[in-house]
C-alpha cells in the first residue's frame, strides 16, 4: 500500500501508538479487548436508541455526541470507538421510524416515499430486511475497498474542491433532468430554489437554544423531510396488515445495488452537500433494474452506512471531518488506530443488522395497533419540540417555513431529494 493515503495512515498509526492503546496491545491483552468490546456495545446501544427517535437526524445526533463526548471518562480510543459504533447503528435503525411513521393514505401512494409505499402494500417486513441488507453489505464492501477508493478520490479531491460550485451545479441539473415529466422537473427546480433560499437565510444563524449542540439543521430537516409526510399521514388510514418476510427481488440485484451504494458512500463522504438520497438516485440510474422502491431502499441504506466508514478514511486522508460523527470523534482526541476502529465498525454493523430486523418488526406491529392519526400528530409535535430544543424560539418559525416548502415536491409529485438544495444552494454560492 503506497501513496498519500498510505502515508497518512502510517503517520496516524505511528502517532496513535505513542498516545494510546495500539492494536498489538489489544491482541495480547484479553482484558483490553473485553473493554473495547464493552465500549463498542455501549455505543451500539446509544445509536440504536437514537435511531428509533423520530425526527432525530444523524447530524443532530452527532452534534449531541460531540457536545458530551469530551466529558465521557475513558481512554480516548475506546470513547472514539463508541462514537463510531453509535453512528453506524444509528444508520441501521433510523430506517425503522422512517418506514413506520408518516405512512399516508393509499390514494397518496404515488407521492409517498418508497418505504411507505411498501408498507402500504403490506411489505413492511420486506422493506426492513432490504434496508438491513443494504447497510450490512455496504459495511462488508466498504471496509476492503476503503483504502483504494480513498486513494483514488483524494487524487481528484483538490480539483473537485477547486470547482465545487460547478460540481454541485452539475448534480442539481442531473437530479432535475432525472424527473420523468416537465411538470415534475418544474416542481423539482422550484423545490430546490425555495430550499436553497431557506438555507441561505437560516444556516448561518446562531440561535440561543436549550441544547449547547444547537443549530438550525434540526428544524430545517424536520420541516423539509419529516413534517410533510406526517401531515399526509394524519389523514391516512394507518398501517395495513403486513404479509411475509420474503424478499421479492434477486440476490444479485440486492448485492449489486448495495455495492454501488457503498461506492457512492465515498462520494458522499468527500463532496459537501451530496446526501445519501442524492447518491441513491445516481445509483439507481447506473444499476440495471435497480430503479424501483426496493432498489431505492437498498441503495439509500448502503450509502448512508458506508458514508460512516469513508468519512473515517477522509479524516485520515485530508484531515477534515465530513460528518457530525467525525466531529464527535475528533472532540475526544481519539487516535486514528484504523485496525481497531474498523473492527468496532464491523461489530457495530453486525449488531445493527440483527437489531434492525428484530426491533423493526416489533416497531411495525406496535405502531399498527395504535390510532395512527394521533400517533402522527404526536410525532409532529415531537419534531416541533426538537426544533425548539436545537434552535430555540426561532426554530418554530424555521420549522413552519421548512414544512411549507417541504410540501411543494409532494404536491407537484417531484422527488423530495431536491429539498437538499437547503445545503447545496448555499455551498454553490460559497457561503
Short mmCIF file of C-alpha atoms in Angstrom, two decimals:
data_model
loop_
_atom_site.label_atom_id
_atom_site.label_comp_id
_atom_site.label_asym_id
_atom_site.label_seq_id
_atom_site.Cartn_x
_atom_site.Cartn_y
_atom_site.Cartn_z
CA UNK A 1 0.00 0.00 0.00
CA UNK A 2 1.64 3.18 -1.20
CA UNK A 3 0.74 6.76 -1.93
CA UNK A 4 -0.61 9.71 0.06
CA UNK A 5 -3.35 7.74 1.77
CA UNK A 6 -0.97 5.02 2.91
CA UNK A 7 1.44 7.66 4.19
CA UNK A 8 -1.33 9.39 6.08
CA UNK A 9 -2.50 6.11 7.59
CA UNK A 10 1.04 5.16 8.60
CA UNK A 11 1.64 8.56 10.15
CA UNK A 12 -1.62 8.49 12.07
CA UNK A 13 -0.95 4.99 13.37
CA UNK A 14 2.56 5.95 14.48
CA UNK A 15 1.31 8.96 16.43
CA UNK A 16 -1.53 6.93 17.90
CA UNK A 17 0.82 4.24 19.13
CA UNK A 18 2.53 6.77 21.34
CA UNK A 19 -0.72 8.34 22.51
CA UNK A 20 -3.00 5.43 23.30
CA UNK A 21 -3.61 1.71 23.05
CA UNK A 22 -2.12 0.05 19.97
CA UNK A 23 -3.69 -2.91 18.13
CA UNK A 24 -0.91 -5.21 19.31
CA UNK A 25 -1.78 -4.40 22.92
CA UNK A 26 -5.39 -5.40 22.30
CA UNK A 27 -4.37 -8.64 20.65
CA UNK A 28 -2.17 -9.63 23.59
CA UNK A 29 -4.39 -8.45 26.43
CA UNK A 30 -7.85 -10.08 26.65
CA UNK A 31 -8.85 -7.52 29.29
CA UNK A 32 -8.29 -4.62 26.89
CA UNK A 33 -10.16 -6.49 24.17
CA UNK A 34 -13.12 -7.01 26.51
CA UNK A 35 -13.10 -3.30 27.41
CA UNK A 36 -13.07 -2.34 23.75
CA UNK A 37 -15.99 -4.65 23.06
CA UNK A 38 -17.89 -3.21 26.02
CA UNK A 39 -17.38 0.36 24.78
CA UNK A 40 -18.41 -0.66 21.26
CA UNK A 41 -21.57 -2.35 22.53
CA UNK A 42 -22.39 0.71 24.64
CA UNK A 43 -22.07 2.84 21.51
CA UNK A 44 -24.31 0.41 19.63
CA UNK A 45 -26.97 0.72 22.33
CA UNK A 46 -26.79 4.51 22.18
CA UNK A 47 -27.02 4.53 18.39
CA UNK A 48 -29.92 2.09 18.47
CA UNK A 49 -31.91 4.28 20.85
CA UNK A 50 -31.18 7.45 18.88
CA UNK A 51 -32.05 5.81 15.56
CA UNK A 52 -35.53 4.96 16.83
CA UNK A 53 -36.30 8.57 17.84
CA UNK A 54 -38.46 10.05 15.06
CA UNK A 55 -37.02 13.23 13.59
CA UNK A 56 -33.59 12.95 15.21
CA UNK A 57 -31.38 13.42 12.16
CA UNK A 58 -27.98 11.75 12.17
CA UNK A 59 -26.16 15.08 12.12
CA UNK A 60 -28.13 16.42 15.09
CA UNK A 61 -27.49 13.22 16.99
CA UNK A 62 -23.80 13.50 16.16
CA UNK A 63 -23.70 17.10 17.35
CA UNK A 64 -25.15 15.95 20.66
CA UNK A 65 -22.41 13.33 20.80
CA UNK A 66 -19.82 15.98 20.03
CA UNK A 67 -21.07 18.06 22.94
CA UNK A 68 -20.93 15.30 25.54
CA UNK A 69 -18.04 13.21 24.22
CA UNK A 70 -15.21 15.22 25.87
CA UNK A 71 -16.82 14.69 29.26
CA UNK A 72 -17.03 10.90 28.90
CA UNK A 73 -14.40 9.26 31.13
CA UNK A 74 -12.32 6.59 29.48
CA UNK A 75 -9.43 6.02 27.07
CA UNK A 76 -9.88 8.28 24.02
CA UNK A 77 -9.54 5.34 21.65
CA UNK A 78 -12.36 3.43 23.35
CA UNK A 79 -14.60 6.50 23.52
CA UNK A 80 -13.91 7.10 19.83
CA UNK A 81 -14.89 3.51 19.04
CA UNK A 82 -18.14 4.03 20.92
CA UNK A 83 -18.85 7.20 18.91
CA UNK A 84 -18.27 5.39 15.61
CA UNK A 85 -20.36 2.39 16.70
CA UNK A 86 -23.21 4.71 17.70
CA UNK A 87 -23.07 6.42 14.32
CA UNK A 88 -23.10 3.13 12.41
CA UNK A 89 -26.01 1.59 14.33
CA UNK A 90 -27.94 4.85 14.04
CA UNK A 91 -27.82 4.47 10.23
CA UNK A 92 -29.30 0.98 10.56
CA UNK A 93 -32.11 1.78 12.98
CA UNK A 94 -33.21 5.18 11.66
CA UNK A 95 -34.84 3.38 8.73
CA UNK A 96 -37.43 1.87 11.10
CA UNK A 97 -39.31 5.04 12.18
CA UNK A 98 -38.82 6.40 8.65
CA UNK A 99 -40.89 3.47 7.34
CA UNK A 100 -43.36 3.01 10.19
CA UNK A 101 -44.29 6.66 10.72
CA UNK A 102 -45.71 9.09 8.21
CA UNK A 103 -47.46 6.42 6.10
CA UNK A 104 -50.05 8.34 4.04
CA UNK A 105 -53.39 7.23 2.69
CA UNK A 106 -53.32 4.69 -0.14
CA UNK A 107 -54.53 7.37 -2.57
CA UNK A 108 -51.29 9.30 -1.88
CA UNK A 109 -49.08 6.27 -2.53
CA UNK A 110 -47.74 7.68 -5.78
CA UNK A 111 -46.15 10.59 -3.92
CA UNK A 112 -45.09 8.56 -0.88
CA UNK A 113 -41.55 7.52 -0.09
CA UNK A 114 -40.51 4.05 -1.33
CA UNK A 115 -40.54 2.59 2.19
CA UNK A 116 -44.03 3.97 2.81
CA UNK A 117 -45.30 2.53 -0.46
CA UNK A 118 -44.04 -0.90 0.52
CA UNK A 119 -45.71 -0.61 3.93
CA UNK A 120 -48.98 0.37 2.22
CA UNK A 121 -48.61 -2.75 0.07
CA UNK A 122 -48.21 -4.86 3.22
CA UNK A 123 -44.49 -5.42 2.53
CA UNK A 124 -43.10 -3.56 5.52
CA UNK A 125 -41.17 -6.54 6.88
CA UNK A 126 -39.53 -6.99 3.49
CA UNK A 127 -38.65 -3.27 3.38
CA UNK A 128 -36.93 -3.53 6.76
CA UNK A 129 -34.89 -6.52 5.61
CA UNK A 130 -33.91 -4.76 2.39
CA UNK A 131 -32.68 -1.80 4.42
CA UNK A 132 -30.74 -4.10 6.76
CA UNK A 133 -29.14 -5.91 3.81
CA UNK A 134 -28.23 -2.65 2.11
CA UNK A 135 -26.47 -1.42 5.23
CA UNK A 136 -24.60 -4.59 6.21
CA UNK A 137 -23.48 -5.36 2.64
CA UNK A 138 -22.23 -1.80 2.37
CA UNK A 139 -20.18 -2.27 5.54
CA UNK A 140 -18.67 -5.53 4.28
CA UNK A 141 -17.87 -3.94 0.90
CA UNK A 142 -16.62 -0.59 2.16
CA UNK A 143 -14.05 -1.99 4.60
CA UNK A 144 -11.83 -3.72 2.00
CA UNK A 145 -12.47 -1.03 -0.62
CA UNK A 146 -11.88 1.98 1.63
CA UNK A 147 -8.13 2.34 1.05
CA UNK A 148 -8.06 2.01 -2.77
CA UNK A 149 -11.16 4.15 -3.21
CA UNK A 150 -9.84 6.79 -0.84
CA UNK A 151 -6.58 6.90 -2.76
CA UNK A 152 -8.49 7.50 -5.98
CA UNK A 153 -10.82 10.10 -4.52
CA UNK A 154 -8.04 12.04 -2.80
CA UNK A 155 -6.19 12.19 -6.12
CA UNK A 156 -9.03 14.18 -7.68
CA UNK A 157 -10.22 15.90 -4.50
CA UNK A 158 -8.18 19.12 -4.98
CA UNK A 159 -9.74 19.58 -8.43
CA UNK A 160 -13.22 18.85 -7.13
CA UNK A 161 -12.75 21.24 -4.23
CA UNK A 162 -11.49 23.99 -6.53
CA UNK A 163 -14.55 23.60 -8.75
CA UNK A 164 -17.10 22.62 -6.10
CA UNK A 165 -19.75 25.06 -7.33
CA UNK A 166 -19.64 23.57 -10.83
CA UNK A 167 -19.74 20.01 -9.46
CA UNK A 168 -22.78 20.77 -7.32
CA UNK A 169 -24.48 22.60 -10.19
CA UNK A 170 -23.99 19.51 -12.34
CA UNK A 171 -25.54 17.39 -9.57
CA UNK A 172 -28.58 19.68 -9.41
CA UNK A 173 -29.06 19.63 -13.20
CA UNK A 174 -28.79 15.84 -13.23
CA UNK A 175 -31.36 15.46 -10.44
CA UNK A 176 -33.87 17.75 -12.13
CA UNK A 177 -33.30 16.08 -15.52
CA UNK A 178 -33.95 12.68 -13.92
CA UNK A 179 -37.60 13.62 -13.32
CA UNK A 180 -39.92 11.91 -15.79
CA UNK A 181 -42.20 14.79 -16.84
CA UNK A 182 -41.88 18.52 -17.40
CA UNK A 183 -44.27 19.17 -14.52
CA UNK A 184 -42.05 17.21 -12.18
CA UNK A 185 -38.96 18.96 -13.49
CA UNK A 186 -40.55 22.32 -12.74
CA UNK A 187 -41.56 21.00 -9.32
CA UNK A 188 -38.01 19.83 -8.69
CA UNK A 189 -36.49 23.15 -9.76
CA UNK A 190 -38.97 25.14 -7.66
CA UNK A 191 -38.36 22.89 -4.64
CA UNK A 192 -34.62 23.30 -5.00
CA UNK A 193 -34.84 27.10 -5.34
CA UNK A 194 -37.11 27.50 -2.30
CA UNK A 195 -35.00 25.18 -0.15
CA UNK A 196 -31.80 26.92 -1.24
CA UNK A 197 -33.26 30.29 -0.30
CA UNK A 198 -34.31 28.97 3.10
CA UNK A 199 -30.83 27.58 3.67
CA UNK A 200 -29.23 30.88 2.64
CA UNK A 201 -31.38 32.70 5.20
CA UNK A 202 -31.01 30.31 8.13
CA UNK A 203 -27.89 28.12 8.02
CA UNK A 204 -25.55 30.79 9.39
CA UNK A 205 -27.85 31.77 12.23
CA UNK A 206 -26.58 31.09 15.74
CA UNK A 207 -29.79 30.78 17.77
CA UNK A 208 -29.92 30.66 21.53
CA UNK A 209 -31.19 27.19 22.31
CA UNK A 210 -31.62 24.93 25.35
CA UNK A 211 -29.09 22.46 23.92
CA UNK A 212 -25.46 23.53 23.62
CA UNK A 213 -25.15 21.49 20.43
CA UNK A 214 -27.93 23.53 18.91
CA UNK A 215 -28.28 24.82 15.38
CA UNK A 216 -30.78 25.30 12.61
CA UNK A 217 -30.30 21.91 10.95
CA UNK A 218 -32.85 20.24 13.24
CA UNK A 219 -35.84 22.44 12.34
CA UNK A 220 -34.74 22.58 8.70
CA UNK A 221 -34.59 18.82 8.19
CA UNK A 222 -37.58 18.11 10.42
CA UNK A 223 -39.69 20.56 8.43
CA UNK A 224 -38.44 19.72 4.96
CA UNK A 225 -38.45 15.93 5.22
CA UNK A 226 -40.41 14.90 8.32
CA UNK A 227 -43.45 17.12 8.73
CA UNK A 228 -44.90 16.84 5.19
CA UNK A 229 -45.23 13.06 5.30
CA UNK A 230 -46.69 13.24 8.82
CA UNK A 231 -49.28 15.78 7.72
CA UNK A 232 -50.39 13.44 4.95
CA UNK A 233 -50.35 10.53 7.41
CA UNK A 234 -52.78 12.30 9.76
CA UNK A 235 -55.40 11.93 7.05
CA UNK A 236 -54.29 8.41 6.17
CA UNK A 237 -55.75 5.09 7.23
CA UNK A 238 -52.71 3.81 9.10
CA UNK A 239 -50.56 0.75 8.60
CA UNK A 240 -52.37 -2.16 6.92
CA UNK A 241 -51.70 -5.77 7.92
CA UNK A 242 -48.20 -6.80 6.88
CA UNK A 243 -47.50 -10.01 4.97
CA UNK A 244 -44.46 -12.27 4.70
CA UNK A 245 -40.81 -11.52 5.28
CA UNK A 246 -39.50 -12.86 1.97
CA UNK A 247 -37.56 -10.60 -0.38
CA UNK A 248 -39.18 -10.34 -3.79
CA UNK A 249 -36.07 -9.43 -5.75
CA UNK A 250 -32.98 -11.29 -6.84
CA UNK A 251 -29.96 -11.70 -4.60
CA UNK A 252 -27.78 -10.44 -7.43
CA UNK A 253 -29.72 -7.19 -7.73
CA UNK A 254 -29.63 -6.62 -3.97
CA UNK A 255 -25.89 -7.28 -3.89
CA UNK A 256 -25.13 -5.12 -6.93
CA UNK A 257 -27.22 -2.23 -5.62
CA UNK A 258 -25.66 -2.45 -2.16
CA UNK A 259 -22.16 -2.48 -3.67
CA UNK A 260 -22.98 0.54 -5.81
CA UNK A 261 -24.37 2.22 -2.71
CA UNK A 262 -21.16 1.54 -0.84
CA UNK A 263 -19.13 3.09 -3.65
CA UNK A 264 -21.45 6.09 -3.72
CA UNK A 265 -20.90 6.46 0.01
CA UNK A 266 -17.35 7.52 -0.80
CA UNK A 267 -18.70 10.42 -2.85
CA UNK A 268 -20.99 11.47 0.00
CA UNK A 269 -18.01 11.33 2.35
CA UNK A 270 -15.98 13.79 0.28
CA UNK A 271 -18.34 16.18 -1.53
CA UNK A 272 -20.21 18.58 0.79
CA UNK A 273 -23.97 18.82 0.22
CA UNK A 274 -24.34 15.46 -1.51
CA UNK A 275 -26.66 13.36 0.65
CA UNK A 276 -27.40 9.64 0.74
CA UNK A 277 -30.66 10.25 -1.11
CA UNK A 278 -28.88 12.10 -3.93
CA UNK A 279 -26.27 9.37 -4.24
CA UNK A 280 -29.02 6.73 -4.20
CA UNK A 281 -30.72 8.37 -7.18
CA UNK A 282 -27.43 8.17 -9.08
CA UNK A 283 -27.01 4.52 -8.06
CA UNK A 284 -30.44 3.60 -9.42
CA UNK A 285 -29.59 5.18 -12.75
CA UNK A 286 -26.37 3.17 -13.01
CA UNK A 287 -27.58 -0.23 -11.74
CA UNK A 288 -29.63 -2.12 -14.36
CA UNK A 289 -33.05 -2.93 -12.94
CA UNK A 290 -32.36 -1.02 -9.74
CA UNK A 291 -34.84 1.81 -10.36
CA UNK A 292 -37.55 0.50 -8.03
CA UNK A 293 -38.78 1.03 -4.49
CA UNK A 294 -36.76 -1.98 -3.36
CA UNK A 295 -33.63 -0.76 -5.12
CA UNK A 296 -34.00 2.71 -3.62
CA UNK A 297 -34.24 1.32 -0.08
CA UNK A 298 -31.14 -0.86 -0.54
CA UNK A 299 -29.16 1.94 -2.19
CA UNK A 300 -30.06 4.63 0.35
CA UNK A 301 -29.28 2.38 3.30
CA UNK A 302 -26.00 1.32 1.72
CA UNK A 303 -24.88 4.90 1.02
CA UNK A 304 -25.86 6.09 4.48
CA UNK A 305 -23.92 3.38 6.32
CA UNK A 306 -20.90 3.28 4.00
CA UNK A 307 -20.54 7.03 4.43
CA UNK A 308 -19.61 6.44 8.08
CA UNK A 309 -16.64 4.31 7.01
CA UNK A 310 -15.45 6.52 4.18
CA UNK A 311 -15.77 9.60 6.39
CA UNK A 312 -13.24 7.99 8.75
CA UNK A 313 -10.80 7.49 5.90
CA UNK A 314 -11.48 11.01 4.67
CA UNK A 315 -10.46 12.27 8.12
CA UNK A 316 -7.20 10.35 7.79
CA UNK A 317 -6.51 11.36 4.19
CA UNK A 318 -7.47 15.05 4.12
CA UNK A 319 -7.70 15.85 7.82
CA UNK A 320 -11.29 17.14 7.66
CA UNK A 321 -14.31 15.67 9.49
CA UNK A 322 -17.02 15.21 6.85
CA UNK A 323 -19.83 14.09 9.15
CA UNK A 324 -21.14 15.02 12.55
CA UNK A 325 -19.94 11.68 13.91
CA UNK A 326 -16.40 12.54 12.82
CA UNK A 327 -16.71 15.89 14.61
CA UNK A 328 -17.63 13.98 17.77
CA UNK A 329 -14.74 11.60 17.16
CA UNK A 330 -12.28 14.49 16.86
CA UNK A 331 -13.64 16.11 20.02
CA UNK A 332 -12.45 13.19 22.14
CA UNK A 333 -8.95 13.37 20.61
CA UNK A 334 -9.16 9.70 19.72
CA UNK A 335 -6.10 8.33 17.91
CA UNK A 336 -6.60 7.12 14.35
CA UNK A 337 -5.86 3.46 15.05
CA UNK A 338 -7.61 2.22 11.91
CA UNK A 339 -7.47 -1.56 12.61
CA UNK A 340 -9.15 -1.05 15.99
CA UNK A 341 -11.67 1.49 14.69
CA UNK A 342 -12.63 -0.66 11.71
CA UNK A 343 -13.08 -3.68 13.97
CA UNK A 344 -15.54 -1.65 16.06
CA UNK A 345 -17.39 -0.56 12.91
CA UNK A 346 -17.73 -4.17 11.70
CA UNK A 347 -19.02 -5.31 15.12
CA UNK A 348 -21.48 -2.40 15.14
CA UNK A 349 -22.62 -3.30 11.62
CA UNK A 350 -23.28 -6.93 12.51
CA UNK A 351 -25.19 -5.97 15.64
CA UNK A 352 -27.11 -3.25 13.78
CA UNK A 353 -28.17 -5.83 11.18
CA UNK A 354 -29.68 -8.05 13.85
CA UNK A 355 -31.28 -5.18 15.76
CA UNK A 356 -32.98 -3.56 12.79
CA UNK A 357 -34.79 -6.80 11.92
CA UNK A 358 -35.82 -7.69 15.47
CA UNK A 359 -36.76 -4.19 16.55
CA UNK A 360 -38.14 -3.20 13.14
CA UNK A 361 -40.71 -5.98 13.02
CA UNK A 362 -41.87 -5.23 16.57
CA UNK A 363 -41.97 -1.49 15.80
CA UNK A 364 -44.30 -2.05 12.84
CA UNK A 365 -46.56 -4.30 14.88
CA UNK A 366 -46.86 -1.82 17.75
CA UNK A 367 -47.43 1.17 15.50
CA UNK A 368 -50.02 -0.80 13.50
CA UNK A 369 -52.12 -1.27 16.65
CA UNK A 370 -52.14 2.42 17.58
CA UNK A 371 -54.54 5.13 16.43
CA UNK A 372 -52.47 6.36 13.54
CA UNK A 373 -53.64 9.94 13.22
CA UNK A 374 -52.98 10.53 16.92
CA UNK A 375 -49.53 8.97 16.62
CA UNK A 376 -48.72 11.08 13.55
CA UNK A 377 -49.86 14.24 15.34
CA UNK A 378 -47.76 13.31 18.38
CA UNK A 379 -44.64 12.76 16.25
CA UNK A 380 -45.31 16.08 14.50
CA UNK A 381 -45.42 17.75 17.92
CA UNK A 382 -42.16 15.96 18.83
CA UNK A 383 -40.49 17.44 15.74
CA UNK A 384 -41.60 20.88 16.88
CA UNK A 385 -40.17 20.25 20.36
CA UNK A 386 -36.86 19.08 18.86
CA UNK A 387 -36.79 22.24 16.75
CA UNK A 388 -37.12 24.38 19.85
CA UNK A 389 -34.52 22.36 21.76
CA UNK A 390 -31.96 22.72 18.97
CA UNK A 391 -32.78 26.23 17.73
CA UNK A 392 -34.82 27.99 20.43
CA UNK A 393 -37.92 30.09 19.62
CA UNK A 394 -36.71 30.89 16.10
CA UNK A 395 -36.72 27.15 15.48
CA UNK A 396 -40.53 27.28 15.37
CA UNK A 397 -40.51 29.80 12.51
CA UNK A 398 -37.85 27.82 10.64
CA UNK A 399 -39.78 24.59 11.14
CA UNK A 400 -43.03 26.11 9.82
CA UNK A 401 -41.30 27.64 6.78
CA UNK A 402 -39.44 24.42 6.04
CA UNK A 403 -42.69 22.42 6.31
CA UNK A 404 -44.40 24.68 3.78
CA UNK A 405 -41.50 24.25 1.35
CA UNK A 406 -41.37 20.51 2.05
CA UNK A 407 -44.94 20.17 0.78
CA UNK A 408 -44.03 21.60 -2.64
CA UNK A 409 -42.41 18.50 -4.19
CA UNK A 410 -45.09 16.30 -2.61
CA UNK A 411 -47.90 18.24 -4.25
CA UNK A 412 -46.09 18.55 -7.60
CA UNK A 413 -45.10 14.86 -7.49
CA UNK A 414 -41.39 15.55 -7.71
CA UNK A 415 -38.70 13.78 -5.69
CA UNK A 416 -38.08 15.12 -2.20
CA UNK A 417 -34.34 14.89 -2.85
CA UNK A 418 -34.48 18.35 -4.48
CA UNK A 419 -35.00 19.76 -1.00
CA UNK A 420 -31.31 19.11 -0.35
CA UNK A 421 -30.96 22.48 -2.02
CA UNK A 422 -31.07 23.75 1.55
CA UNK A 423 -27.39 22.71 1.76
CA UNK A 424 -26.33 22.62 -1.88
CA UNK A 425 -27.60 26.10 -2.72
CA UNK A 426 -25.52 27.98 -0.12
CA UNK A 427 -22.49 25.80 -0.92
CA UNK A 428 -22.78 26.65 -4.62
CA UNK A 429 -22.67 30.33 -3.71
CA UNK A 430 -19.65 29.74 -1.50
CA UNK A 431 -21.50 30.69 1.69
#
